Amino acid sequence: MRFLSTLVASTIGSLIALGLIFFIFIGFIFVAASAGEPAPQVRAGSVLHLDLSGPLYDAPPELPFASLSGDPVLTVRGVVRALEKAAADDRIEAVWLQPIGVGAGWASMEEVRNALVAFKASGKSLIASSGPDGFTEADYFLASAADEIYAVPEGSFELNGFFFAVQFYTEALAKLDIEPEVIRAGRFKAAVEPFTRTDLSEDNAEQLRSLIETQERVFFDAVSTSRDLPRETLNELTDSGAVYTAAEAEQAGLLDDLLYEDQVEDLLREATNTDADDSLRRVAVATYARVSPSEAGLEVGNEGTIALVYAEGGIVTGESSRGGGFSGATLGSETLNRQIRRLRDRDDIDAIVLRIDSPGGSATASEAMWRELTLAAAEKPLIASMGELAASGGYYIAAPADTIVAEPTTITGSIGVFALLVSANGFFENKLGITSDAVLTSPYADMFSGLRPLSDAEEAVIARGIDRTYETFINRVAEGRGLSTDSVLAIAEGRVWSGSDAQAVRLVDVLGGIDVALDLAAERAGLAADAYRVEVFPKERPLFEQLEDAFQVKISERFQSPAERTLMRSLRRLNQIAESHGSIQMRMEFDVEVR
């Protein structure tokens, strides 16, 4: 039997090894082919085709085999830079925008939309059209920047307002005889509510309503300005349900016409003086990204270097992960600190822009990163640029920055602290028939075992740690923002703010995207606006390491149906209970999705 089991194990191991070697071989072939790929040839009279029908990433992703599928890998900054080049490139005469189920949050879309508006200032045509299903509100938000907007005749048109849904697990845990125990500082600290309530508290509903109202304002202001429609008209259309089809949207003045894709191509031929019988000179944005700025007619700076450091994911102690399994991407304190330390010591780096997209996480890891960033800020200009969210621990690490930049819809703040523990003894005993017993050297020895509820004395011990961490959080923000502790306490309490509201309470300095932050960093470093180059971190890892991560299960919400996203969010939240058990957390509401 031992021989047979050994044989089977050896055979399986060999097959796995052969599979790994095969994937590595294919990866090397792809990398070699990509490295030798020539720069694209862009002909005069071309149209830049901006097809936003998949995920739009903030940080450049590590997807070793992504291009083998034929799907483009697009980033927010990559799209913005492509539009900047297209505006200056004499060979590009128009942009054709097709937002079809854009896989991005609202802050990212704001950044792209601003770039579209800037492109229009060049005087070149910007035409938007829908996919075969019509427009969602997110798609239309981008499309509304265009000179002309078209949708397919039988398409739908979503104009029904925004919502923020929160799931609660209290009753599910009760049925399993699992008892969550929460200790927190900050009355708005709502990250724990899904495990202690069955509905929104008044405080939580208040802050979520504020976020939704900011999103609605940004959307309606953009559409009202670009389509020359009064806000009152848009409100009436939304509240009455008068618009559901593309035909109704055209009648309301939200669209210019109802056209099929081939008819839009005909319009683009006219705009670019292309003969009707000739193919449209279309350049995909992923292809155009390989065109150098100098070839497009932009000035290339080389008088200084700004480091753009992406800080993405839930904050943990140790190393970062680009995302696998249910946890998603993590921002490790050791990984970020090592990178910041190297940049601090490099004489050729003139300033640092920290691009944050994080809901927070471990308090101790946040403190460790705060220290390293404080040391860096003492030697070089440090600008924080906030993406979709920079909340709780994500805001903590922004505090040392000279200037904090955010989009109006960025979710930030959430200055609060909590600890979440679970007592699973009832589950083991009543559901599984597993009992436990223990011998102790002190009454507190098994307080974090999860096998019994906390005593009042143990809750008091943890509360002391929570209060101390909250006090430190307040002091870090007060010191970094030049505010009194009393004024920070008034806007803390774990409350989340939109970027525009955060600016009003001085948690944010400037509204804008990555390019705004880079220009501010250049100004602080004494560099001219067009004189610097940007070096992006973290660098792409060796292929072997990327392949190792590729074998982990990673399911991005941007590739899922709404029902699948809801299921994955539930699984992640339950997984986060186990991961954060007993530790002090600076984290906002788990998994934010505004739709």
PDB file of C-alpha atoms in Angstrom, residues 55-227:
ATOM      1  CA  PRO A  55     -11.763  46.139 -16.464  1.00  0.00           C
ATOM      2  CA  LEU A  56     -10.036  49.488 -16.139  1.00  0.00           C
ATOM      3  CA  TYR A  57      -7.285  49.074 -13.562  1.00  0.00           C
ATOM      4  CA  ASP A  58      -5.747  51.712 -11.316  1.00  0.00           C
ATOM      5  CA  ALA A  59      -2.375  50.071 -10.639  1.00  0.00           C
ATOM      6  CA  PRO A  60      -0.819  48.231 -13.613  1.00  0.00           C
ATOM      7  CA  PRO A  61      -1.840  44.583 -13.113  1.00  0.00           C
ATOM      8  CA  GLU A  62       0.424  41.563 -13.299  1.00  0.00           C
ATOM      9  CA  LEU A  63      -1.394  39.262 -15.716  1.00  0.00           C
ATOM     10  CA  PRO A  64       1.227  37.072 -17.427  1.00  0.00           C
ATOM     11  CA  PHE A  65      -1.145  35.507 -19.945  1.00  0.00           C
ATOM     12  CA  ALA A  66      -3.748  38.257 -20.265  1.00  0.00           C
ATOM     13  CA  SER A  67      -2.775  39.303 -23.773  1.00  0.00           C
ATOM     14  CA  LEU A  68      -2.951  35.710 -25.008  1.00  0.00           C
ATOM     15  CA  SER A  69      -6.729  36.003 -24.700  1.00  0.00           C
ATOM     16  CA  GLY A  70      -6.752  39.057 -26.970  1.00  0.00           C
ATOM     17  CA  ASP A  71      -8.266  41.290 -24.295  1.00  0.00           C
ATOM     18  CA  PRO A  72      -6.486  44.625 -23.755  1.00  0.00           C
ATOM     19  CA  VAL A  73      -5.133  45.466 -20.306  1.00  0.00           C
ATOM     20  CA  LEU A  74      -5.986  49.109 -19.647  1.00  0.00           C
ATOM     21  CA  THR A  75      -5.128  51.381 -16.721  1.00  0.00           C
ATOM     22  CA  VAL A  76      -6.591  54.743 -15.787  1.00  0.00           C
ATOM     23  CA  ARG A  77      -3.285  56.528 -16.351  1.00  0.00           C
ATOM     24  CA  GLY A  78      -2.723  54.620 -19.595  1.00  0.00           C
ATOM     25  CA  VAL A  79      -6.031  55.841 -21.015  1.00  0.00           C
ATOM     26  CA  VAL A  80      -5.396  59.394 -19.825  1.00  0.00           C
ATOM     27  CA  ARG A  81      -1.937  59.415 -21.404  1.00  0.00           C
ATOM     28  CA  ALA A  82      -3.349  58.004 -24.670  1.00  0.00           C
ATOM     29  CA  LEU A  83      -5.848  60.868 -24.842  1.00  0.00           C
ATOM     30  CA  GLU A  84      -3.101  63.411 -24.142  1.00  0.00           C
ATOM     31  CA  LYS A  85      -1.026  61.972 -26.980  1.00  0.00           C
ATOM     32  CA  ALA A  86      -4.023  61.817 -29.326  1.00  0.00           C
ATOM     33  CA  ALA A  87      -4.752  65.510 -28.765  1.00  0.00           C
ATOM     34  CA  ALA A  88      -1.215  66.417 -29.880  1.00  0.00           C
ATOM     35  CA  ASP A  89      -0.826  63.780 -32.610  1.00  0.00           C
ATOM     36  CA  ASP A  90      -1.533  65.208 -36.078  1.00  0.00           C
ATOM     37  CA  ARG A  91      -2.242  61.693 -37.349  1.00  0.00           C
ATOM     38  CA  ILE A  92      -5.210  61.252 -34.983  1.00  0.00           C
ATOM     39  CA  GLU A  93      -8.254  63.186 -36.179  1.00  0.00           C
ATOM     40  CA  ALA A  94     -10.941  61.847 -33.842  1.00  0.00           C
ATOM     41  CA  VAL A  95     -11.651  59.602 -30.872  1.00  0.00           C
ATOM     42  CA  TRP A  96     -14.387  56.986 -30.962  1.00  0.00           C
ATOM     43  CA  LEU A  97     -15.476  56.209 -27.412  1.00  0.00           C
ATOM     44  CA  GLN A  98     -17.404  53.015 -26.683  1.00  0.00           C
ATOM     45  CA  PRO A  99     -18.038  52.549 -22.952  1.00  0.00           C
ATOM     46  CA  ILE A 100     -19.652  49.107 -22.714  1.00  0.00           C
ATOM     47  CA  GLY A 101     -19.963  47.948 -19.111  1.00  0.00           C
ATOM     48  CA  VAL A 102     -16.957  49.899 -17.853  1.00  0.00           C
ATOM     49  CA  GLY A 103     -15.143  47.929 -15.139  1.00  0.00           C
ATOM     50  CA  ALA A 104     -14.118  50.842 -12.936  1.00  0.00           C
ATOM     51  CA  GLY A 105     -15.287  52.864  -9.964  1.00  0.00           C
ATOM     52  CA  TRP A 106     -16.569  56.405 -10.122  1.00  0.00           C
ATOM     53  CA  ALA A 107     -13.328  58.115  -9.105  1.00  0.00           C
ATOM     54  CA  SER A 108     -11.490  56.340 -11.933  1.00  0.00           C
ATOM     55  CA  MET A 109     -14.222  57.304 -14.377  1.00  0.00           C
ATOM     56  CA  GLU A 110     -14.016  60.926 -13.231  1.00  0.00           C
ATOM     57  CA  GLU A 111     -10.317  60.922 -14.075  1.00  0.00           C
ATOM     58  CA  VAL A 112     -10.949  59.459 -17.527  1.00  0.00           C
ATOM     59  CA  ARG A 113     -13.861  61.805 -18.184  1.00  0.00           C
ATOM     60  CA  ASN A 114     -11.740  64.838 -17.325  1.00  0.00           C
ATOM     61  CA  ALA A 115      -9.178  63.602 -19.850  1.00  0.00           C
ATOM     62  CA  LEU A 116     -11.933  63.270 -22.474  1.00  0.00           C
ATOM     63  CA  VAL A 117     -13.026  66.847 -21.834  1.00  0.00           C
ATOM     64  CA  ALA A 118      -9.400  67.980 -22.139  1.00  0.00           C
ATOM     65  CA  PHE A 119      -9.105  66.117 -25.452  1.00  0.00           C
ATOM     66  CA  LYS A 120     -12.145  67.975 -26.795  1.00  0.00           C
ATOM     67  CA  ALA A 121     -10.331  71.252 -26.135  1.00  0.00           C
ATOM     68  CA  SER A 122      -7.914  70.279 -28.934  1.00  0.00           C
ATOM     69  CA  GLY A 123     -10.738  70.837 -31.418  1.00  0.00           C
ATOM     70  CA  LYS A 124     -10.764  67.239 -32.625  1.00  0.00           C
ATOM     71  CA  SER A 125     -13.964  65.207 -32.811  1.00  0.00           C
ATOM     72  CA  LEU A 126     -15.044  63.005 -29.908  1.00  0.00           C
ATOM     73  CA  ILE A 127     -17.884  60.642 -30.781  1.00  0.00           C
ATOM     74  CA  ALA A 128     -19.431  58.155 -28.358  1.00  0.00           C
ATOM     75  CA  SER A 129     -21.659  55.192 -29.106  1.00  0.00           C
ATOM     76  CA  SER A 130     -23.212  52.440 -27.055  1.00  0.00           C
ATOM     77  CA  GLY A 131     -22.728  48.715 -27.185  1.00  0.00           C
ATOM     78  CA  PRO A 132     -25.519  46.412 -28.414  1.00  0.00           C
ATOM     79  CA  ASP A 133     -27.365  46.669 -25.069  1.00  0.00           C
ATOM     80  CA  GLY A 134     -27.392  50.439 -24.759  1.00  0.00           C
ATOM     81  CA  PHE A 135     -26.047  52.599 -21.907  1.00  0.00           C
ATOM     82  CA  THR A 136     -25.789  52.130 -18.169  1.00  0.00           C
ATOM     83  CA  GLU A 137     -25.458  55.266 -16.047  1.00  0.00           C
ATOM     84  CA  ALA A 138     -21.733  54.590 -15.578  1.00  0.00           C
ATOM     85  CA  ASP A 139     -21.251  54.178 -19.342  1.00  0.00           C
ATOM     86  CA  TYR A 140     -23.252  57.294 -20.083  1.00  0.00           C
ATOM     87  CA  PHE A 141     -21.257  59.317 -17.545  1.00  0.00           C
ATOM     88  CA  LEU A 142     -18.202  58.850 -19.788  1.00  0.00           C
ATOM     89  CA  ALA A 143     -20.142  59.139 -23.041  1.00  0.00           C
ATOM     90  CA  SER A 144     -21.673  62.445 -21.963  1.00  0.00           C
ATOM     91  CA  ALA A 145     -18.287  64.124 -22.475  1.00  0.00           C
ATOM     92  CA  ALA A 146     -18.535  63.543 -26.241  1.00  0.00           C
ATOM     93  CA  ASP A 147     -19.559  66.022 -28.941  1.00  0.00           C
ATOM     94  CA  GLU A 148     -22.064  63.500 -30.286  1.00  0.00           C
ATOM     95  CA  ILE A 149     -23.638  60.484 -28.546  1.00  0.00           C
ATOM     96  CA  TYR A 150     -25.354  57.599 -30.295  1.00  0.00           C
ATOM     97  CA  ALA A 151     -27.066  54.430 -29.112  1.00  0.00           C
ATOM     98  CA  VAL A 152     -28.436  51.418 -30.973  1.00  0.00           C
ATOM     99  CA  PRO A 153     -32.130  51.843 -31.862  1.00  0.00           C
ATOM    100  CA  GLU A 154     -33.442  49.037 -29.664  1.00  0.00           C
ATOM    101  CA  GLY A 155     -31.030  49.556 -26.787  1.00  0.00           C
ATOM    102  CA  SER A 156     -31.859  50.302 -23.183  1.00  0.00           C
ATOM    103  CA  PHE A 157     -30.891  53.418 -21.230  1.00  0.00           C
ATOM    104  CA  GLU A 158     -30.397  53.338 -17.477  1.00  0.00           C
ATOM    105  CA  LEU A 159     -31.400  56.547 -15.714  1.00  0.00           C
ATOM    106  CA  ASN A 160     -32.861  55.516 -12.376  1.00  0.00           C
ATOM    107  CA  GLY A 161     -30.560  56.978  -9.732  1.00  0.00           C
ATOM    108  CA  PHE A 162     -27.927  55.401  -7.496  1.00  0.00           C
ATOM    109  CA  PHE A 163     -27.989  53.082  -4.525  1.00  0.00           C
ATOM    110  CA  PHE A 164     -25.667  51.699  -1.902  1.00  0.00           C
ATOM    111  CA  ALA A 165     -26.642  48.234  -0.629  1.00  0.00           C
ATOM    112  CA  VAL A 166     -25.199  46.657   2.514  1.00  0.00           C
ATOM    113  CA  GLN A 167     -25.606  42.998   3.464  1.00  0.00           C
ATOM    114  CA  PHE A 168     -25.976  41.893   7.079  1.00  0.00           C
ATOM    115  CA  TYR A 169     -24.868  38.545   8.500  1.00  0.00           C
ATOM    116  CA  THR A 170     -26.065  38.763  12.103  1.00  0.00           C
ATOM    117  CA  GLU A 171     -28.964  36.335  11.722  1.00  0.00           C
ATOM    118  CA  ALA A 172     -26.906  33.916   9.625  1.00  0.00           C
ATOM    119  CA  LEU A 173     -24.222  33.825  12.325  1.00  0.00           C
ATOM    120  CA  ALA A 174     -26.901  33.354  14.996  1.00  0.00           C
ATOM    121  CA  LYS A 175     -28.274  30.329  13.148  1.00  0.00           C
ATOM    122  CA  LEU A 176     -24.760  28.892  13.177  1.00  0.00           C
ATOM    123  CA  ASP A 177     -24.373  29.658  16.909  1.00  0.00           C
ATOM    124  CA  ILE A 178     -21.457  31.985  16.123  1.00  0.00           C
ATOM    125  CA  GLU A 179     -21.373  35.060  18.337  1.00  0.00           C
ATOM    126  CA  PRO A 180     -19.529  38.141  17.049  1.00  0.00           C
ATOM    127  CA  GLU A 181     -18.095  40.562  19.622  1.00  0.00           C
ATOM    128  CA  VAL A 182     -17.224  44.105  18.636  1.00  0.00           C
ATOM    129  CA  ILE A 183     -15.276  46.863  20.351  1.00  0.00           C
ATOM    130  CA  ARG A 184     -14.919  50.131  18.473  1.00  0.00           C
ATOM    131  CA  ALA A 185     -13.991  53.802  18.695  1.00  0.00           C
ATOM    132  CA  GLY A 186     -16.052  56.119  16.504  1.00  0.00           C
ATOM    133  CA  ARG A 187     -19.840  56.133  16.286  1.00  0.00           C
ATOM    134  CA  PHE A 188     -19.753  56.001  12.474  1.00  0.00           C
ATOM    135  CA  LYS A 189     -17.363  53.024  12.366  1.00  0.00           C
ATOM    136  CA  ALA A 190     -19.747  50.912  10.299  1.00  0.00           C
ATOM    137  CA  ALA A 191     -17.381  48.154   9.193  1.00  0.00           C
ATOM    138  CA  VAL A 192     -18.714  46.034  12.062  1.00  0.00           C
ATOM    139  CA  GLU A 193     -22.428  46.652  11.473  1.00  0.00           C
ATOM    140  CA  PRO A 194     -22.935  43.717   9.077  1.00  0.00           C
ATOM    141  CA  PHE A 195     -22.072  41.416  11.987  1.00  0.00           C
ATOM    142  CA  THR A 196     -23.994  43.176  14.774  1.00  0.00           C
ATOM    143  CA  ARG A 197     -27.183  44.532  13.135  1.00  0.00           C
ATOM    144  CA  THR A 198     -29.809  43.541  10.605  1.00  0.00           C
ATOM    145  CA  ASP A 199     -30.169  47.014   9.074  1.00  0.00           C
ATOM    146  CA  LEU A 200     -28.349  50.330   8.762  1.00  0.00           C
ATOM    147  CA  SER A 201     -27.916  52.472  11.831  1.00  0.00           C
ATOM    148  CA  GLU A 202     -28.978  56.105  11.499  1.00  0.00           C
ATOM    149  CA  ASP A 203     -25.344  57.229  11.588  1.00  0.00           C
ATOM    150  CA  ASN A 204     -24.317  54.786   8.873  1.00  0.00           C
ATOM    151  CA  ALA A 205     -27.314  55.659   6.701  1.00  0.00           C
ATOM    152  CA  GLU A 206     -26.372  59.333   7.067  1.00  0.00           C
ATOM    153  CA  GLN A 207     -22.827  58.878   5.808  1.00  0.00           C
ATOM    154  CA  LEU A 208     -23.841  56.540   2.979  1.00  0.00           C
ATOM    155  CA  ARG A 209     -26.550  58.980   1.890  1.00  0.00           C
ATOM    156  CA  SER A 210     -23.922  61.706   1.739  1.00  0.00           C
ATOM    157  CA  LEU A 211     -21.729  59.564  -0.515  1.00  0.00           C
ATOM    158  CA  ILE A 212     -24.639  58.788  -2.821  1.00  0.00           C
ATOM    159  CA  GLU A 213     -25.650  62.433  -3.016  1.00  0.00           C
ATOM    160  CA  THR A 214     -22.112  63.402  -4.029  1.00  0.00           C
ATOM    161  CA  GLN A 215     -22.152  60.767  -6.761  1.00  0.00           C
ATOM    162  CA  GLU A 216     -25.522  61.945  -8.017  1.00  0.00           C
ATOM    163  CA  ARG A 217     -24.349  65.564  -8.026  1.00  0.00           C
ATOM    164  CA  VAL A 218     -21.197  64.730  -9.993  1.00  0.00           C
ATOM    165  CA  PHE A 219     -23.217  62.715 -12.521  1.00  0.00           C
ATOM    166  CA  PHE A 220     -25.965  65.290 -13.020  1.00  0.00           C
ATOM    167  CA  ASP A 221     -23.563  68.246 -13.147  1.00  0.00           C
ATOM    168  CA  ALA A 222     -21.550  66.509 -15.875  1.00  0.00           C
ATOM    169  CA  VAL A 223     -24.606  65.583 -17.940  1.00  0.00           C
ATOM    170  CA  SER A 224     -26.320  68.932 -17.404  1.00  0.00           C
ATOM    171  CA  THR A 225     -23.260  70.855 -18.613  1.00  0.00           C
ATOM    172  CA  SER A 226     -22.428  68.681 -21.606  1.00  0.00           C
ATOM    173  CA  ARG A 227     -26.016  68.206 -22.836  1.00  0.00           C
TER     174      ARG A 227
END
